[in-house]
């Protein structure tokens, strides 16, 4: 399984909003500059996140974006599912496709365990966790 650029950039965008959550509305231009991602590409990603209800937007001179819920209430899994769709490694374990070989398939258990492991990691990692990782790796510069 490979996460697309949209999924990776979307998670970075959402982590940025989590890091600056207490600062209110954040202009997309600031996020694009900090993350070194095209503002146009982030606009496309933000539209999906806004439609899904994970972010809120305010238009105008004082406008910007913010998380719709506190960072501890949004998981990486929720973000990735909006941007990537199913996180299943194969169709036969996502519950939408019935495989006639499932009962005798030697690999279906492996795919199921892999799906469960991926979902466990992304569904137990919140934006607050990612924001904390960011702060730990990027301490404030106290030098004068």
PDB file of C-alpha atoms in Angstrom:
ATOM      1  CA  UNK A   1       0.000   0.000   0.000  1.00  0.00           C
ATOM      2  CA  UNK A   2       1.252   3.448  -0.872  1.00  0.00           C
ATOM      3  CA  UNK A   3      -0.181   6.746   0.324  1.00  0.00           C
ATOM      4  CA  UNK A   4      -0.466   9.295  -2.485  1.00  0.00           C
ATOM      5  CA  UNK A   5       0.974  12.797  -2.484  1.00  0.00           C
ATOM      6  CA  UNK A   6      -2.527  14.084  -1.760  1.00  0.00           C
ATOM      7  CA  UNK A   7      -2.759  11.957   1.372  1.00  0.00           C
ATOM      8  CA  UNK A   8       0.722  12.890   2.582  1.00  0.00           C
ATOM      9  CA  UNK A   9       0.280  16.604   1.913  1.00  0.00           C
ATOM     10  CA  UNK A  10      -3.205  16.541   3.410  1.00  0.00           C
ATOM     11  CA  UNK A  11      -1.884  15.047   6.629  1.00  0.00           C
ATOM     12  CA  UNK A  12       0.868  17.678   6.723  1.00  0.00           C
ATOM     13  CA  UNK A  13      -1.720  20.410   6.159  1.00  0.00           C
ATOM     14  CA  UNK A  14      -3.921  19.076   8.960  1.00  0.00           C
ATOM     15  CA  UNK A  15      -0.922  18.709  11.281  1.00  0.00           C
ATOM     16  CA  UNK A  16      -0.032  22.339  10.565  1.00  0.00           C
ATOM     17  CA  UNK A  17      -3.574  23.385  11.529  1.00  0.00           C
ATOM     18  CA  UNK A  18      -3.218  21.308  14.714  1.00  0.00           C
ATOM     19  CA  UNK A  19       0.108  22.929  15.628  1.00  0.00           C
ATOM     20  CA  UNK A  20      -1.435  26.392  15.248  1.00  0.00           C
ATOM     21  CA  UNK A  21      -4.909  25.423  16.500  1.00  0.00           C
ATOM     22  CA  UNK A  22      -4.928  27.983  19.320  1.00  0.00           C
ATOM     23  CA  UNK A  23      -4.117  30.829  16.930  1.00  0.00           C
ATOM     24  CA  UNK A  24      -7.513  30.831  15.226  1.00  0.00           C
ATOM     25  CA  UNK A  25      -7.944  31.060  11.476  1.00  0.00           C
ATOM     26  CA  UNK A  26      -4.838  30.306   9.440  1.00  0.00           C
ATOM     27  CA  UNK A  27      -4.492  31.597   5.853  1.00  0.00           C
ATOM     28  CA  UNK A  28      -3.712  28.884   3.324  1.00  0.00           C
ATOM     29  CA  UNK A  29      -0.810  30.990   2.076  1.00  0.00           C
ATOM     30  CA  UNK A  30       0.906  30.590   5.470  1.00  0.00           C
ATOM     31  CA  UNK A  31       0.404  26.839   5.508  1.00  0.00           C
ATOM     32  CA  UNK A  32       1.720  26.556   1.938  1.00  0.00           C
ATOM     33  CA  UNK A  33       4.837  28.551   2.849  1.00  0.00           C
ATOM     34  CA  UNK A  34       5.544  26.565   6.026  1.00  0.00           C
ATOM     35  CA  UNK A  35       4.959  23.210   4.359  1.00  0.00           C
ATOM     36  CA  UNK A  36       6.646  24.167   1.067  1.00  0.00           C
ATOM     37  CA  UNK A  37       3.636  22.938  -0.920  1.00  0.00           C
ATOM     38  CA  UNK A  38       1.901  24.731  -3.781  1.00  0.00           C
ATOM     39  CA  UNK A  39      -1.000  26.844  -2.551  1.00  0.00           C
ATOM     40  CA  UNK A  40      -3.058  25.726  -5.571  1.00  0.00           C
ATOM     41  CA  UNK A  41      -2.554  22.069  -4.679  1.00  0.00           C
ATOM     42  CA  UNK A  42      -3.433  22.726  -1.041  1.00  0.00           C
ATOM     43  CA  UNK A  43      -6.640  24.475  -2.187  1.00  0.00           C
ATOM     44  CA  UNK A  44      -7.748  21.278  -3.909  1.00  0.00           C
ATOM     45  CA  UNK A  45      -6.975  19.198  -0.834  1.00  0.00           C
ATOM     46  CA  UNK A  46      -8.635  21.731   1.464  1.00  0.00           C
ATOM     47  CA  UNK A  47     -11.864  21.581  -0.560  1.00  0.00           C
ATOM     48  CA  UNK A  48     -12.153  17.857   0.167  1.00  0.00           C
ATOM     49  CA  UNK A  49     -11.337  18.328   3.845  1.00  0.00           C
ATOM     50  CA  UNK A  50     -13.821  21.196   4.124  1.00  0.00           C
ATOM     51  CA  UNK A  51     -16.592  19.170   2.437  1.00  0.00           C
ATOM     52  CA  UNK A  52     -15.924  16.276   4.789  1.00  0.00           C
ATOM     53  CA  UNK A  53     -16.403  18.506   7.831  1.00  0.00           C
ATOM     54  CA  UNK A  54     -12.848  18.113   9.151  1.00  0.00           C
ATOM     55  CA  UNK A  55     -12.025  21.795   8.611  1.00  0.00           C
ATOM     56  CA  UNK A  56     -13.943  25.049   8.652  1.00  0.00           C
ATOM     57  CA  UNK A  57     -13.259  27.957   6.342  1.00  0.00           C
ATOM     58  CA  UNK A  58     -13.973  31.661   6.607  1.00  0.00           C
ATOM     59  CA  UNK A  59     -13.684  33.875   3.538  1.00  0.00           C
ATOM     60  CA  UNK A  60     -12.456  37.424   3.462  1.00  0.00           C
ATOM     61  CA  UNK A  61      -9.485  39.515   4.510  1.00  0.00           C
ATOM     62  CA  UNK A  62      -9.425  38.031   8.020  1.00  0.00           C
ATOM     63  CA  UNK A  63     -10.398  34.587   6.775  1.00  0.00           C
ATOM     64  CA  UNK A  64      -8.600  31.304   6.758  1.00  0.00           C
ATOM     65  CA  UNK A  65      -8.964  27.740   7.903  1.00  0.00           C
ATOM     66  CA  UNK A  66      -9.126  25.916  11.203  1.00  0.00           C
ATOM     67  CA  UNK A  67      -9.854  22.409  12.364  1.00  0.00           C
ATOM     68  CA  UNK A  68     -13.560  21.725  12.850  1.00  0.00           C
ATOM     69  CA  UNK A  69     -12.793  19.832  16.072  1.00  0.00           C
ATOM     70  CA  UNK A  70      -9.909  19.884  18.547  1.00  0.00           C
ATOM     71  CA  UNK A  71      -6.771  18.087  17.288  1.00  0.00           C
ATOM     72  CA  UNK A  72      -7.231  15.273  19.805  1.00  0.00           C
ATOM     73  CA  UNK A  73     -10.612  14.480  18.223  1.00  0.00           C
ATOM     74  CA  UNK A  74      -9.355  14.001  14.642  1.00  0.00           C
ATOM     75  CA  UNK A  75      -7.359  10.913  13.713  1.00  0.00           C
ATOM     76  CA  UNK A  76      -4.855  10.442  10.931  1.00  0.00           C
ATOM     77  CA  UNK A  77      -7.169   7.682   9.717  1.00  0.00           C
ATOM     78  CA  UNK A  78     -10.078  10.084   9.297  1.00  0.00           C
ATOM     79  CA  UNK A  79      -7.924  12.432   7.226  1.00  0.00           C
ATOM     80  CA  UNK A  80      -6.464   9.662   5.083  1.00  0.00           C
ATOM     81  CA  UNK A  81      -9.857   8.087   4.396  1.00  0.00           C
ATOM     82  CA  UNK A  82     -11.206  11.433   3.149  1.00  0.00           C
ATOM     83  CA  UNK A  83      -8.256  11.884   0.810  1.00  0.00           C
ATOM     84  CA  UNK A  84      -7.353   8.295  -0.091  1.00  0.00           C
ATOM     85  CA  UNK A  85     -10.547   6.316   0.333  1.00  0.00           C
ATOM     86  CA  UNK A  86     -10.240   2.816   1.737  1.00  0.00           C
ATOM     87  CA  UNK A  87      -6.965   1.930   3.435  1.00  0.00           C
ATOM     88  CA  UNK A  88      -7.372  -1.772   2.643  1.00  0.00           C
ATOM     89  CA  UNK A  89      -4.398  -3.361   0.909  1.00  0.00           C
ATOM     90  CA  UNK A  90      -6.679  -5.517  -1.292  1.00  0.00           C
ATOM     91  CA  UNK A  91     -10.349  -5.413  -2.259  1.00  0.00           C
ATOM     92  CA  UNK A  92     -11.238  -8.796  -0.796  1.00  0.00           C
ATOM     93  CA  UNK A  93     -10.918  -7.589   2.820  1.00  0.00           C
ATOM     94  CA  UNK A  94     -12.654  -4.212   2.594  1.00  0.00           C
ATOM     95  CA  UNK A  95     -16.120  -5.724   2.846  1.00  0.00           C
ATOM     96  CA  UNK A  96     -17.330  -4.519  -0.546  1.00  0.00           C
ATOM     97  CA  UNK A  97     -16.195  -7.360  -2.786  1.00  0.00           C
ATOM     98  CA  UNK A  98     -17.047 -10.992  -2.220  1.00  0.00           C
ATOM     99  CA  UNK A  99     -14.316 -13.287  -3.447  1.00  0.00           C
ATOM    100  CA  UNK A 100     -15.371 -16.814  -4.400  1.00  0.00           C
ATOM    101  CA  UNK A 101     -11.944 -18.050  -3.242  1.00  0.00           C
ATOM    102  CA  UNK A 102     -12.050 -16.446   0.227  1.00  0.00           C
ATOM    103  CA  UNK A 103     -12.960 -19.655   2.074  1.00  0.00           C
ATOM    104  CA  UNK A 104      -9.899 -21.481   0.742  1.00  0.00           C
ATOM    105  CA  UNK A 105      -7.526 -18.565   0.181  1.00  0.00           C
ATOM    106  CA  UNK A 106      -4.227 -18.837   2.063  1.00  0.00           C
ATOM    107  CA  UNK A 107      -3.520 -15.085   1.901  1.00  0.00           C
ATOM    108  CA  UNK A 108      -6.829 -13.566   2.973  1.00  0.00           C
ATOM    109  CA  UNK A 109      -5.827 -13.804   6.639  1.00  0.00           C
ATOM    110  CA  UNK A 110      -2.585 -11.943   5.931  1.00  0.00           C
ATOM    111  CA  UNK A 111      -4.439  -9.154   4.102  1.00  0.00           C
ATOM    112  CA  UNK A 112      -6.963  -8.917   6.902  1.00  0.00           C
ATOM    113  CA  UNK A 113      -4.251  -8.648   9.575  1.00  0.00           C
ATOM    114  CA  UNK A 114      -2.398  -6.049   7.500  1.00  0.00           C
ATOM    115  CA  UNK A 115      -5.592  -3.997   7.148  1.00  0.00           C
ATOM    116  CA  UNK A 116      -6.236  -4.250  10.894  1.00  0.00           C
ATOM    117  CA  UNK A 117      -2.664  -3.208  11.713  1.00  0.00           C
ATOM    118  CA  UNK A 118      -2.748  -0.173   9.413  1.00  0.00           C
ATOM    119  CA  UNK A 119      -6.152   0.899  10.712  1.00  0.00           C
ATOM    120  CA  UNK A 120      -5.027   0.468  14.302  1.00  0.00           C
ATOM    121  CA  UNK A 121      -2.052   2.777  13.778  1.00  0.00           C
ATOM    122  CA  UNK A 122      -3.868   5.528  11.870  1.00  0.00           C
ATOM    123  CA  UNK A 123      -7.023   5.356  13.996  1.00  0.00           C
ATOM    124  CA  UNK A 124      -5.056   5.641  17.240  1.00  0.00           C
ATOM    125  CA  UNK A 125      -2.894   8.528  16.059  1.00  0.00           C
ATOM    126  CA  UNK A 126      -4.529  11.919  16.450  1.00  0.00           C
ATOM    127  CA  UNK A 127      -3.578  15.282  15.019  1.00  0.00           C
ATOM    128  CA  UNK A 128      -2.647  16.243  18.586  1.00  0.00           C
ATOM    129  CA  UNK A 129      -0.123  13.371  18.581  1.00  0.00           C
ATOM    130  CA  UNK A 130       1.335  14.567  15.275  1.00  0.00           C
ATOM    131  CA  UNK A 131       1.440  18.178  16.509  1.00  0.00           C
ATOM    132  CA  UNK A 132       3.314  17.019  19.600  1.00  0.00           C
ATOM    133  CA  UNK A 133       5.781  15.115  17.415  1.00  0.00           C
ATOM    134  CA  UNK A 134       6.287  18.289  15.391  1.00  0.00           C
ATOM    135  CA  UNK A 135       6.925  20.375  18.510  1.00  0.00           C
ATOM    136  CA  UNK A 136       9.368  17.808  19.867  1.00  0.00           C
ATOM    137  CA  UNK A 137      11.323  17.768  16.593  1.00  0.00           C
ATOM    138  CA  UNK A 138      11.099  21.550  16.097  1.00  0.00           C
ATOM    139  CA  UNK A 139      11.652  23.240  19.460  1.00  0.00           C
ATOM    140  CA  UNK A 140      11.241  27.024  19.568  1.00  0.00           C
ATOM    141  CA  UNK A 141      14.412  28.975  18.860  1.00  0.00           C
ATOM    142  CA  UNK A 142      15.324  30.861  22.016  1.00  0.00           C
ATOM    143  CA  UNK A 143      18.561  32.300  20.654  1.00  0.00           C
ATOM    144  CA  UNK A 144      18.811  36.037  20.187  1.00  0.00           C
TER     145      UNK A 144
END
